[in-house]
JSON list of C-alpha atoms in Angstrom, two decimals:
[
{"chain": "A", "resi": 1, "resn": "UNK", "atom": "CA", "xyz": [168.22, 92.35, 70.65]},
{"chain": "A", "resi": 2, "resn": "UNK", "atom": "CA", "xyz": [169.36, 90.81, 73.81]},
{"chain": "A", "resi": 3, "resn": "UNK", "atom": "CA", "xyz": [166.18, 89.48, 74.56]},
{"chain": "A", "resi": 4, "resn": "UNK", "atom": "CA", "xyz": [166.69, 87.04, 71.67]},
{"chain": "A", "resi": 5, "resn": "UNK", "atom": "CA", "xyz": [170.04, 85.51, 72.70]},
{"chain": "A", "resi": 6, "resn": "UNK", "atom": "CA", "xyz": [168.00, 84.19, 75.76]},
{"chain": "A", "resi": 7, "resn": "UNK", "atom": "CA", "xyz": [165.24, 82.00, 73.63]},
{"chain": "A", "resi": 8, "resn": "UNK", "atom": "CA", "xyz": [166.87, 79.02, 74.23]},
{"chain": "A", "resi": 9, "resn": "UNK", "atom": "CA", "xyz": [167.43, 80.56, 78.21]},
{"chain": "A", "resi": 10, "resn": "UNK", "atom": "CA", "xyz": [163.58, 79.96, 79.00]},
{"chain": "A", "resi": 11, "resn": "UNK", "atom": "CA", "xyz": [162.16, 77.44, 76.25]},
{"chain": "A", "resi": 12, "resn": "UNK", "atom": "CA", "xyz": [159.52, 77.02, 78.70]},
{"chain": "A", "resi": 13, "resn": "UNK", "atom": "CA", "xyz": [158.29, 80.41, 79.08]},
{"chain": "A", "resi": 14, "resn": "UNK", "atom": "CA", "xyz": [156.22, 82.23, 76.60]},
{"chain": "A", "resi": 15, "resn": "UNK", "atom": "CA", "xyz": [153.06, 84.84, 75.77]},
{"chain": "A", "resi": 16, "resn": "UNK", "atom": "CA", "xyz": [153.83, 88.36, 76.71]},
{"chain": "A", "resi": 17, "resn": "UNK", "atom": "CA", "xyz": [150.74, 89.90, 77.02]},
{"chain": "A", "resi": 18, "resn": "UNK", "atom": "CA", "xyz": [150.84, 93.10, 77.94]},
{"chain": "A", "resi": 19, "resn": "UNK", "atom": "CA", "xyz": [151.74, 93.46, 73.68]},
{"chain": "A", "resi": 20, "resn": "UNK", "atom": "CA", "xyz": [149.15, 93.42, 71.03]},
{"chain": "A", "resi": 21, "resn": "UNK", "atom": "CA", "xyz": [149.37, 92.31, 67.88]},
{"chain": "A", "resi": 22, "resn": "UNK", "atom": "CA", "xyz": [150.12, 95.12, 66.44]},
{"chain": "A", "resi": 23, "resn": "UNK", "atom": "CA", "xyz": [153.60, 95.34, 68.63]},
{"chain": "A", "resi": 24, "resn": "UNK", "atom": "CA", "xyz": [155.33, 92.86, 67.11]},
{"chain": "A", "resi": 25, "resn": "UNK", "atom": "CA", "xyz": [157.64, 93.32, 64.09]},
{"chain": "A", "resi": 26, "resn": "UNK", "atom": "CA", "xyz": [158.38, 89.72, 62.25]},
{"chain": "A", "resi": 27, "resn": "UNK", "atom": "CA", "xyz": [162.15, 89.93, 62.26]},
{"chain": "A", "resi": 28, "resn": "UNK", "atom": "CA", "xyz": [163.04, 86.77, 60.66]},
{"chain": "A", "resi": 29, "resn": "UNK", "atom": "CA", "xyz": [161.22, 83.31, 59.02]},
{"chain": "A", "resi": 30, "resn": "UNK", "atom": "CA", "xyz": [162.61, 79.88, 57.59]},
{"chain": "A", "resi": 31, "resn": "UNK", "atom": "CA", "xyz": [161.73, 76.45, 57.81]},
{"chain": "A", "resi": 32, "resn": "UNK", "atom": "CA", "xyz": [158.19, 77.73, 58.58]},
{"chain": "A", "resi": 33, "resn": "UNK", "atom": "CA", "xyz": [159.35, 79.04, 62.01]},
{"chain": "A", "resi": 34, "resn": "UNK", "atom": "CA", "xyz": [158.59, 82.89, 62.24]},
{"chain": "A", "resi": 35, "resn": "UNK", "atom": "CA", "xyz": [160.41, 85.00, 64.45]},
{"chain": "A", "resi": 36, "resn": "UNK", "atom": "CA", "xyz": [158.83, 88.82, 65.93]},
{"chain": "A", "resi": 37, "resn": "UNK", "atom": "CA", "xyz": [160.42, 91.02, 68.09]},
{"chain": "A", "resi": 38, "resn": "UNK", "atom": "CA", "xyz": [159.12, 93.87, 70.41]},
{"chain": "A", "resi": 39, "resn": "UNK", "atom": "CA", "xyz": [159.74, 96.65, 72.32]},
{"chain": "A", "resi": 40, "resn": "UNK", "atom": "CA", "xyz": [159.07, 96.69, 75.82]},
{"chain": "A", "resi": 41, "resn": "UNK", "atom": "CA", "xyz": [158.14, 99.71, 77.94]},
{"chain": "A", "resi": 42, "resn": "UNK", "atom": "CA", "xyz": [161.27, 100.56, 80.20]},
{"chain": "A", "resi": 43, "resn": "UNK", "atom": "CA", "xyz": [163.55, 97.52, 78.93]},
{"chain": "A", "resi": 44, "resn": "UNK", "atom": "CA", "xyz": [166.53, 97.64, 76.51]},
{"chain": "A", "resi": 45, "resn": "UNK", "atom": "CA", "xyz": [165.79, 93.96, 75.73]},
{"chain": "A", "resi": 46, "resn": "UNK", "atom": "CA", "xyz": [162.94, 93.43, 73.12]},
{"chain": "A", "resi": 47, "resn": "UNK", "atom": "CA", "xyz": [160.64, 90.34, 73.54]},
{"chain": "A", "resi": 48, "resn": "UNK", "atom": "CA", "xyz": [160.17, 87.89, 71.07]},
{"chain": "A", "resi": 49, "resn": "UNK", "atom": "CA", "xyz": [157.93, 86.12, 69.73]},
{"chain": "A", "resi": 50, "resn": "UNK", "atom": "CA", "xyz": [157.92, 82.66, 67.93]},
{"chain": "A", "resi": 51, "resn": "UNK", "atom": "CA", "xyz": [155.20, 81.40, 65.47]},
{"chain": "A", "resi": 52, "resn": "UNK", "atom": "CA", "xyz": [155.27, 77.56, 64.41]},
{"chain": "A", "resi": 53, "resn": "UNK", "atom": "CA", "xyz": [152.83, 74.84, 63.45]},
{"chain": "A", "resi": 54, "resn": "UNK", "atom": "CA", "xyz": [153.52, 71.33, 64.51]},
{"chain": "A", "resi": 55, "resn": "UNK", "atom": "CA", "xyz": [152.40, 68.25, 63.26]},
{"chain": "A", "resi": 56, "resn": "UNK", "atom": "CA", "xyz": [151.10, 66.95, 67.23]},
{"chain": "A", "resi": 57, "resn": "UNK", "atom": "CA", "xyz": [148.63, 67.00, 69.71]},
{"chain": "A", "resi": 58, "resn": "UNK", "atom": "CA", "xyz": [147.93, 69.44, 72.45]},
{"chain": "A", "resi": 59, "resn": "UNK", "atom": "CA", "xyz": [148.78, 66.25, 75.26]},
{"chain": "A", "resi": 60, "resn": "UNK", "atom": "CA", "xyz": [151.81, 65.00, 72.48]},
{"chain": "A", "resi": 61, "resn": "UNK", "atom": "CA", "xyz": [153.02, 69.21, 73.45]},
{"chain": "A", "resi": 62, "resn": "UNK", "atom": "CA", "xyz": [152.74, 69.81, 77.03]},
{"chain": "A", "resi": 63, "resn": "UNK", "atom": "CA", "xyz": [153.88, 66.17, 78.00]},
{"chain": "A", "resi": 64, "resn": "UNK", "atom": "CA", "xyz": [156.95, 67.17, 76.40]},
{"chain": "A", "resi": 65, "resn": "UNK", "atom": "CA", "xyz": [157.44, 70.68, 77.55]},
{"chain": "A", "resi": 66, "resn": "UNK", "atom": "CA", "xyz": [156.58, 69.37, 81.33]},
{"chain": "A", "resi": 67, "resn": "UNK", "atom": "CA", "xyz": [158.99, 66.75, 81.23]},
{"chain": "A", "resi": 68, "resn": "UNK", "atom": "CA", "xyz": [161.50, 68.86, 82.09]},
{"chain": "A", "resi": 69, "resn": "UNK", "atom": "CA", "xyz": [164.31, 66.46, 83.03]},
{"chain": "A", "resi": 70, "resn": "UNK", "atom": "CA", "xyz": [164.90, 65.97, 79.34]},
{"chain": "A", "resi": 71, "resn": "UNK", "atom": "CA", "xyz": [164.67, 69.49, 77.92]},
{"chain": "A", "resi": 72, "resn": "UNK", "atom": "CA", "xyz": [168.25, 69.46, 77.76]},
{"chain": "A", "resi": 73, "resn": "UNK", "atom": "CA", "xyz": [168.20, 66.71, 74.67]},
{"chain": "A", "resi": 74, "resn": "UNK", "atom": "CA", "xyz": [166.80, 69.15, 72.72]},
{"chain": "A", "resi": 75, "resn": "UNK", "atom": "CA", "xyz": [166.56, 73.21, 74.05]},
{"chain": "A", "resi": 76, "resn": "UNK", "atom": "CA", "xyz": [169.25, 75.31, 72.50]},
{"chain": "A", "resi": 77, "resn": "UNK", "atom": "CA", "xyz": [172.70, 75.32, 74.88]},
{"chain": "A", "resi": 78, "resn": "UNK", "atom": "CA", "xyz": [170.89, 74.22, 77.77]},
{"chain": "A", "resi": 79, "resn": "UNK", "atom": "CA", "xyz": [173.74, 72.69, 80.21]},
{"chain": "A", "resi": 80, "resn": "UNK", "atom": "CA", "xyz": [171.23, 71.14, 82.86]},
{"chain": "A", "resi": 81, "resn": "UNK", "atom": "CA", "xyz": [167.66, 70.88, 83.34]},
{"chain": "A", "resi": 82, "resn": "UNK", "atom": "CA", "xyz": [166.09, 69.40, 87.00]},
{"chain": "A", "resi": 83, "resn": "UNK", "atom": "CA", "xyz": [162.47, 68.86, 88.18]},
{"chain": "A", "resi": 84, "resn": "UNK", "atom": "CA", "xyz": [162.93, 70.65, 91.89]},
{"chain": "A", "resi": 85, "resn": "UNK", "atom": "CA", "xyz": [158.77, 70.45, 92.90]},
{"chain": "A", "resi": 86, "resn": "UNK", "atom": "CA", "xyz": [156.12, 68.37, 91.05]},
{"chain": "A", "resi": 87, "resn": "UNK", "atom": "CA", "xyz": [152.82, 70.36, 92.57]},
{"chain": "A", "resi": 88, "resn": "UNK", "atom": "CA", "xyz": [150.35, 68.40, 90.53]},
{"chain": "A", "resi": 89, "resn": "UNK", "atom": "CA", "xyz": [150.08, 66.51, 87.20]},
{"chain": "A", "resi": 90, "resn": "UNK", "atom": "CA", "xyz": [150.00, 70.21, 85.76]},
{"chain": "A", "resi": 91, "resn": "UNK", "atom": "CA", "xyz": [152.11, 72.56, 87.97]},
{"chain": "A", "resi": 92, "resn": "UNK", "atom": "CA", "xyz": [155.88, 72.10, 88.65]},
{"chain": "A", "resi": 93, "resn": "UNK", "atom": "CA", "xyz": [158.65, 74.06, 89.41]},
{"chain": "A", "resi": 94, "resn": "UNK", "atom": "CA", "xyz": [162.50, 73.25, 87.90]},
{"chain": "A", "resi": 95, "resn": "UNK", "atom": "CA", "xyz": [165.84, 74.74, 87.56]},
{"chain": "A", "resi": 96, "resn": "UNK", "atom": "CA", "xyz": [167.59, 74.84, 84.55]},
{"chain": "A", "resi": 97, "resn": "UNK", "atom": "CA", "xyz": [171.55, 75.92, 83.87]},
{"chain": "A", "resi": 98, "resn": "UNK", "atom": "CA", "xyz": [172.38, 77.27, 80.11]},
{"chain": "A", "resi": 99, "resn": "UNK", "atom": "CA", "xyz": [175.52, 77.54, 79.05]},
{"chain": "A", "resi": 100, "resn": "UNK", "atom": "CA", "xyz": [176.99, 80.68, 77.01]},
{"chain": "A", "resi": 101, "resn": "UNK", "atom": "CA", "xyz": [180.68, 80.49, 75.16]},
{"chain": "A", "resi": 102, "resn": "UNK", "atom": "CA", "xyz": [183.29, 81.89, 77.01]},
{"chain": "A", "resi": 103, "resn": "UNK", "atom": "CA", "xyz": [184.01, 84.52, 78.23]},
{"chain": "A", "resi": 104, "resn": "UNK", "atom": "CA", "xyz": [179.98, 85.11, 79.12]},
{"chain": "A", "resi": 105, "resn": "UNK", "atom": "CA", "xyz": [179.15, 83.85, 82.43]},
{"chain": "A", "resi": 106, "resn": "UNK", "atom": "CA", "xyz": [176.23, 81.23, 82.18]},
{"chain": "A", "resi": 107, "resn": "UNK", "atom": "CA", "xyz": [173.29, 82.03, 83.37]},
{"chain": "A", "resi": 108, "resn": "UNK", "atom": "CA", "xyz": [169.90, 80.47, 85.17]},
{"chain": "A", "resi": 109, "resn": "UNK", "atom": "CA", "xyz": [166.96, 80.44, 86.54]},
{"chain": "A", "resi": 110, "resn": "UNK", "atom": "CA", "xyz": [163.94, 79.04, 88.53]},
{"chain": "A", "resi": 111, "resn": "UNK", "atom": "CA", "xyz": [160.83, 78.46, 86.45]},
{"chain": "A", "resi": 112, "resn": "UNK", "atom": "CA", "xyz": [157.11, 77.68, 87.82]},
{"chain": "A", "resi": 113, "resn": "UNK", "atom": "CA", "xyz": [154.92, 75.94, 85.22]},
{"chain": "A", "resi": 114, "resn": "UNK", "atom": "CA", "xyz": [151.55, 76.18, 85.29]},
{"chain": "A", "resi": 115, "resn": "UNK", "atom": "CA", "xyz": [148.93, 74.74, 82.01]},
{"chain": "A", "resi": 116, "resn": "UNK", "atom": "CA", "xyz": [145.68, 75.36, 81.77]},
{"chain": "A", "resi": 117, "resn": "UNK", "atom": "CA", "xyz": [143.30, 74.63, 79.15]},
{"chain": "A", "resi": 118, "resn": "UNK", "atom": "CA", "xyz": [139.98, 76.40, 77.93]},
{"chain": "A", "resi": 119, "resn": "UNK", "atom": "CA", "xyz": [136.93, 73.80, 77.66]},
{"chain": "A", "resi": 120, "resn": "UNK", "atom": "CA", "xyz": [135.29, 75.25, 74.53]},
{"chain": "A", "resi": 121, "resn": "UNK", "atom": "CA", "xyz": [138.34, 76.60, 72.10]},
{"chain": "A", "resi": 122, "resn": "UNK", "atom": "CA", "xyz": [140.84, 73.08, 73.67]},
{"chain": "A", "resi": 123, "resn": "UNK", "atom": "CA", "xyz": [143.62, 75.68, 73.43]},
{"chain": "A", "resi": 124, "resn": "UNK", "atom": "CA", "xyz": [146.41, 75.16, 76.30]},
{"chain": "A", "resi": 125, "resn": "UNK", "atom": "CA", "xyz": [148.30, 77.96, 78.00]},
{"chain": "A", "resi": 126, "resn": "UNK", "atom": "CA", "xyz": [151.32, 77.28, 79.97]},
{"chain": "A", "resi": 127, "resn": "UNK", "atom": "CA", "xyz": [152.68, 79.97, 81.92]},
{"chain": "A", "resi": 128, "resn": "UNK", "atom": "CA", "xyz": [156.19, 79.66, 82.84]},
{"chain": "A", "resi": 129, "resn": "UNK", "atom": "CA", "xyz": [157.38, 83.36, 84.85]},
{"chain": "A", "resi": 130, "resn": "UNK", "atom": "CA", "xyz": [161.19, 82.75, 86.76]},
{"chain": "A", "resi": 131, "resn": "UNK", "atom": "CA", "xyz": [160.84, 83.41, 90.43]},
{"chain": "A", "resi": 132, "resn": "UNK", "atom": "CA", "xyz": [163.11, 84.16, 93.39]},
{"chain": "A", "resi": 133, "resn": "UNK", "atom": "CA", "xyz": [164.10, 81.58, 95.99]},
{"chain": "A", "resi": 134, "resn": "UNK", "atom": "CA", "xyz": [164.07, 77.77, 96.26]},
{"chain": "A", "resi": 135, "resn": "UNK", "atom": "CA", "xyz": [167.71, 77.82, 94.80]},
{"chain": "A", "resi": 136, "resn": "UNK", "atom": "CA", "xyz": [170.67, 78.92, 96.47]},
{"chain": "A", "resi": 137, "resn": "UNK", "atom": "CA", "xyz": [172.82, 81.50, 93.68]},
{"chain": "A", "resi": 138, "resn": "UNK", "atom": "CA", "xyz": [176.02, 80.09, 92.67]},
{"chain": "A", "resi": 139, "resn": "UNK", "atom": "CA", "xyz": [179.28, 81.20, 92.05]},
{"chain": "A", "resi": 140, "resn": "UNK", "atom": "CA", "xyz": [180.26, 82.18, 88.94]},
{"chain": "A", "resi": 141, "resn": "UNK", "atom": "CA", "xyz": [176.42, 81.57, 87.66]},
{"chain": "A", "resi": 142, "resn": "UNK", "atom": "CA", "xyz": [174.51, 84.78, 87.05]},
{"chain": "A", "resi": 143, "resn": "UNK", "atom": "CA", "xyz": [170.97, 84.18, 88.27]},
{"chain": "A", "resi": 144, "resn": "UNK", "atom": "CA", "xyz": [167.84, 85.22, 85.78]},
{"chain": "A", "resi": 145, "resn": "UNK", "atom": "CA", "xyz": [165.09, 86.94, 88.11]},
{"chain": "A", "resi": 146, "resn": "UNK", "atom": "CA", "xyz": [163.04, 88.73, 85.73]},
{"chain": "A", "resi": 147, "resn": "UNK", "atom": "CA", "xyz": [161.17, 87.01, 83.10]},
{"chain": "A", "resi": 148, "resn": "UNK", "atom": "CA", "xyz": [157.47, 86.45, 82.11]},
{"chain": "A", "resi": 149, "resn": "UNK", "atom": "CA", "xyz": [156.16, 84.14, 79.32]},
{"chain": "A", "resi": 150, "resn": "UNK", "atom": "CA", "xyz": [153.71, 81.62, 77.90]},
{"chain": "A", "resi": 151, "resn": "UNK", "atom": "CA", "xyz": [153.27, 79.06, 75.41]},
{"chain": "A", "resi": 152, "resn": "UNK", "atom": "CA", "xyz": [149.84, 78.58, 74.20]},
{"chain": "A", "resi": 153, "resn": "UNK", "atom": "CA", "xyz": [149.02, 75.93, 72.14]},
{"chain": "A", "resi": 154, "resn": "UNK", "atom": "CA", "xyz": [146.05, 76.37, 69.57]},
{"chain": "A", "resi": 155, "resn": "UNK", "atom": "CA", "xyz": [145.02, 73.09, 67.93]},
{"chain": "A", "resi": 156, "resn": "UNK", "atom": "CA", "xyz": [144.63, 73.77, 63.94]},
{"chain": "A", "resi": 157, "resn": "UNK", "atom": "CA", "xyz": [143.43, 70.64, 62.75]},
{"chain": "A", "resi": 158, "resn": "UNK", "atom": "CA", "xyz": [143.75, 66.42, 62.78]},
{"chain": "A", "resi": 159, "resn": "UNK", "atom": "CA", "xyz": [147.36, 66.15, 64.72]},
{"chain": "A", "resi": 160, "resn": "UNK", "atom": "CA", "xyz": [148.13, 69.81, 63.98]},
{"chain": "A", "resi": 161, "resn": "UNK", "atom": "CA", "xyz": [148.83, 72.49, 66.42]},
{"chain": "A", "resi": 162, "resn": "UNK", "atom": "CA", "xyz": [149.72, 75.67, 66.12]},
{"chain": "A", "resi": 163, "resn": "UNK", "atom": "CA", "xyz": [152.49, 77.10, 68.83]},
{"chain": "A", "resi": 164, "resn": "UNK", "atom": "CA", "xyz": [153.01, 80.24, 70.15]},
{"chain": "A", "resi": 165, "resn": "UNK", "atom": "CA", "xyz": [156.03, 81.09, 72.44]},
{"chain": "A", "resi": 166, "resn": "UNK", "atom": "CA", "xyz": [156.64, 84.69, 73.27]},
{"chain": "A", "resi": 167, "resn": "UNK", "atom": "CA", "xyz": [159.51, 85.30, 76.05]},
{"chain": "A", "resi": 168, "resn": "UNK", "atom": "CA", "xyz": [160.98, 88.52, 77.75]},
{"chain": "A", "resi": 169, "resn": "UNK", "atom": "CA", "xyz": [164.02, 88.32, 80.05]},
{"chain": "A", "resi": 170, "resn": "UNK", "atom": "CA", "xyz": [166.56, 90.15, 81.43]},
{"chain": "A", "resi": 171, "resn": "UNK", "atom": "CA", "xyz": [169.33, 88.64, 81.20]},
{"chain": "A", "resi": 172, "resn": "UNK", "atom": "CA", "xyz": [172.17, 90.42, 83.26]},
{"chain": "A", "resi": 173, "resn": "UNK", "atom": "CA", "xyz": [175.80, 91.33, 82.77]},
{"chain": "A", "resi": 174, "resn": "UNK", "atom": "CA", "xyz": [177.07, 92.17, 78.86]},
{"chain": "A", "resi": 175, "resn": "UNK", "atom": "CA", "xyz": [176.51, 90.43, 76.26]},
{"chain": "A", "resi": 176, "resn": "UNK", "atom": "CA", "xyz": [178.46, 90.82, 73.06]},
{"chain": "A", "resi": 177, "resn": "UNK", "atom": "CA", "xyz": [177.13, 91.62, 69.81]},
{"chain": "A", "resi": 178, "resn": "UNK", "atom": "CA", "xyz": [178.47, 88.50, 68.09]},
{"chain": "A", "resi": 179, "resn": "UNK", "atom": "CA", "xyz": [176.98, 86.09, 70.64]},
{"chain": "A", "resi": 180, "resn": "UNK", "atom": "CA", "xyz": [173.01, 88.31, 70.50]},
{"chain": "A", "resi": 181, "resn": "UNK", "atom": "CA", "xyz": [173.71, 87.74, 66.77]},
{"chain": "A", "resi": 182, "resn": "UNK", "atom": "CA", "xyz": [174.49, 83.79, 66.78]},
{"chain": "A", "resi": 183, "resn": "UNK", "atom": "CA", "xyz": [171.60, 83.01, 69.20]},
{"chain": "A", "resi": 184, "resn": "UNK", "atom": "CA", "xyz": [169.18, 85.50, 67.53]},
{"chain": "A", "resi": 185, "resn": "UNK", "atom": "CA", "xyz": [170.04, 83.52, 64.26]},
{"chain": "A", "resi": 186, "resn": "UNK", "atom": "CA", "xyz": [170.45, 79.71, 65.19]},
{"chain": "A", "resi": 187, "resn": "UNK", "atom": "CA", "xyz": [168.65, 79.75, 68.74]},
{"chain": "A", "resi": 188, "resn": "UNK", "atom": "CA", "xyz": [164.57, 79.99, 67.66]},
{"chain": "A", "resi": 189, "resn": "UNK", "atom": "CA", "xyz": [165.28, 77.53, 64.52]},
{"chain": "A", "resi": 190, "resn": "UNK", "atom": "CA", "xyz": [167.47, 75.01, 65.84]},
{"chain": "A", "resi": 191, "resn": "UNK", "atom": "CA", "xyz": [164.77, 74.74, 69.10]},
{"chain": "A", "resi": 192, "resn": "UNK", "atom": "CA", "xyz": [161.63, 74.17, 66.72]},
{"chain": "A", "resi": 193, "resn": "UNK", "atom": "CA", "xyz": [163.35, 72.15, 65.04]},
{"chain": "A", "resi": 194, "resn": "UNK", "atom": "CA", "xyz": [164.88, 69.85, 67.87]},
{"chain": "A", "resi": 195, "resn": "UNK", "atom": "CA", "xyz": [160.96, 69.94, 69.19]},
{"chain": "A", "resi": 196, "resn": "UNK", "atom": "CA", "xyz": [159.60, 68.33, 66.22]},
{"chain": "A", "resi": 197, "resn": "UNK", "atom": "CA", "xyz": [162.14, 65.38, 66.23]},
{"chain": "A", "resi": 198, "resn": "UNK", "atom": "CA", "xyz": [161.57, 65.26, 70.18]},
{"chain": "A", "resi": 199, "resn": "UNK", "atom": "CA", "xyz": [157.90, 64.72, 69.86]},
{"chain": "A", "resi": 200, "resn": "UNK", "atom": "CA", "xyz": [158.77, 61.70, 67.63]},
{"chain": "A", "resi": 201, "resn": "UNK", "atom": "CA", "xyz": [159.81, 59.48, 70.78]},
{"chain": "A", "resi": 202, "resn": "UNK", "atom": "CA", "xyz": [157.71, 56.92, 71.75]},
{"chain": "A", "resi": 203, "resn": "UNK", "atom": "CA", "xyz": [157.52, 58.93, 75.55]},
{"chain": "A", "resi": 204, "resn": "UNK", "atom": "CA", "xyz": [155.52, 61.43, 73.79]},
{"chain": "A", "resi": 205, "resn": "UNK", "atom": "CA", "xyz": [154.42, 59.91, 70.67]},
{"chain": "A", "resi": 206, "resn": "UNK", "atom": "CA", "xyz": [151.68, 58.58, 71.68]},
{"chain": "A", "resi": 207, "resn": "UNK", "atom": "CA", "xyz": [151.08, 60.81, 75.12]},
{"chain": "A", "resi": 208, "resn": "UNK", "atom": "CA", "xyz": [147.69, 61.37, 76.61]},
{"chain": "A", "resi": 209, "resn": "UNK", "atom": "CA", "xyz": [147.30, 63.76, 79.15]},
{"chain": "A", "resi": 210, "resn": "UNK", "atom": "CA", "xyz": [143.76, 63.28, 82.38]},
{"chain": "A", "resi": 211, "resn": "UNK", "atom": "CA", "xyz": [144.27, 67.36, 82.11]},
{"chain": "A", "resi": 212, "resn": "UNK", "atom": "CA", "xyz": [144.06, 67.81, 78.85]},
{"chain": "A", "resi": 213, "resn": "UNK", "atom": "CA", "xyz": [141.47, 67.13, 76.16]},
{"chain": "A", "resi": 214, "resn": "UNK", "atom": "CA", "xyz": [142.77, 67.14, 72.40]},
{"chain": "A", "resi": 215, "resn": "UNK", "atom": "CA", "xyz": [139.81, 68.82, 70.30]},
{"chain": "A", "resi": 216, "resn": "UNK", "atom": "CA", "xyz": [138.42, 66.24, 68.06]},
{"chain": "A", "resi": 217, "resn": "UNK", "atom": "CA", "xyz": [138.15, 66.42, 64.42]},
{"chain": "A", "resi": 218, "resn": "UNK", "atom": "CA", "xyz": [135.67, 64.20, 61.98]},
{"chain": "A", "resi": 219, "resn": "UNK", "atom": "CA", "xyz": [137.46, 62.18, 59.58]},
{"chain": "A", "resi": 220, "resn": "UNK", "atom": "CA", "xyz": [136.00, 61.42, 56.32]},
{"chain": "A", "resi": 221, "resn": "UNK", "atom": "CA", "xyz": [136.34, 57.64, 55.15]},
{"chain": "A", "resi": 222, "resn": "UNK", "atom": "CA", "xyz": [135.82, 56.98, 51.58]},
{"chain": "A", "resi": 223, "resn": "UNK", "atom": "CA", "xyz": [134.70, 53.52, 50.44]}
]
């Protein structure tokens, strides 16, 4: 269960996949956002799992999820987001600060994105694991060094995408029942639903990507 408080932690990372299907356990769904949990081998946190189809395209996606700067307009209780290395149009590296209610320590974390897309099926994977380094710790901040995820992108149809975000993370330190139970609750539905309104902005709106190519669909005209 602590694994969910920590959704909003990482909205950036995703896939797990060292789980099959079969692993995960759908936990909660509303608003067309479904929620599954998992066990994970030598971990008291479970991994989640988040299922959602979004009226977008796969550029319209990743230019917001790269565009880092901002994800704090929109990811659950994130207190600061900042681009720290920009590798290539499709690799960076950021730190991001997310704040819990007293008296839980916040936490964070150093993220390296990576996207890559397959040429046949168009569907986009961004990796996004924590690593070590390239951020001093600070006081009073309890550092996330553990995590591994993935969003991957499937498109579904004319400006329709299906996302996947799966996440595990240890967080550190204790956190209380009532807090695991608020962010377990509010955290997956109040991103999605931030995301959607997000991708509305012109910045994104009407995004096109050199990396990426959105599958094409024929559209039928009647006269």
């Amino acid at each position: 269960m602590y694994k969910v408080i920590f959704i909003s932690l990482l909205l950036f990372l995703g896939q797990v996949d060292v789980f099959g299907q079969s692993a995960w356990k759908l936990s909660s769904e509303k608003d067309g956002i479904k929620i599954y949990t998992c066990q994970v081998p030598d971990s008291k946190v479970k991994a989640i799992k988040v299922e959602c189809q979004v009226k977008a395209t796969e550029s319209q996606l990743v230019a917001l999820l790269m565009d880092v700067n901002t994800s704090a307009d929109w990811v659950y209780h994130t207190k600061s987001c900042v681009l720290i290395k920009q590798v290539s149009p499709s690799e960076l590296y950021y730190y991001s600060e997310v704040s819990l209610p007293w008296p839980v320590a916040n936490r964070d974390f150093v993220a390296h994105l990576t996207v890559s897309q397959n040429p046949v099926t168009k569907v986009v994977v961004i990796d996004g694991p924590a690593v070590p380094g390239l951020v001093p710790s600070k006081e009073g901040i309890i550092r996330i060094n553990n995590s591994i995820g993935k969003w991957t992108i499937i498109p579904c149809g004319y400006d329709q995408i299906k996302v996947e975000y799966t996440l595990h993370v240890e967080p550190g330190g204790n956190i209380p029942g009532w807090m695991v139970n608020m962010f377990a609750t509010e955290g997956p539905l109040q991103i999605f639903k931030k995301l959607k309104l997000q991708l509305e902005k012109p910045a994104y709106k009407n995004a096109e990507l050199p990396f990426i190519e959105n599958k094409q669909y024929a559209v039928n005209a009647s006269f």
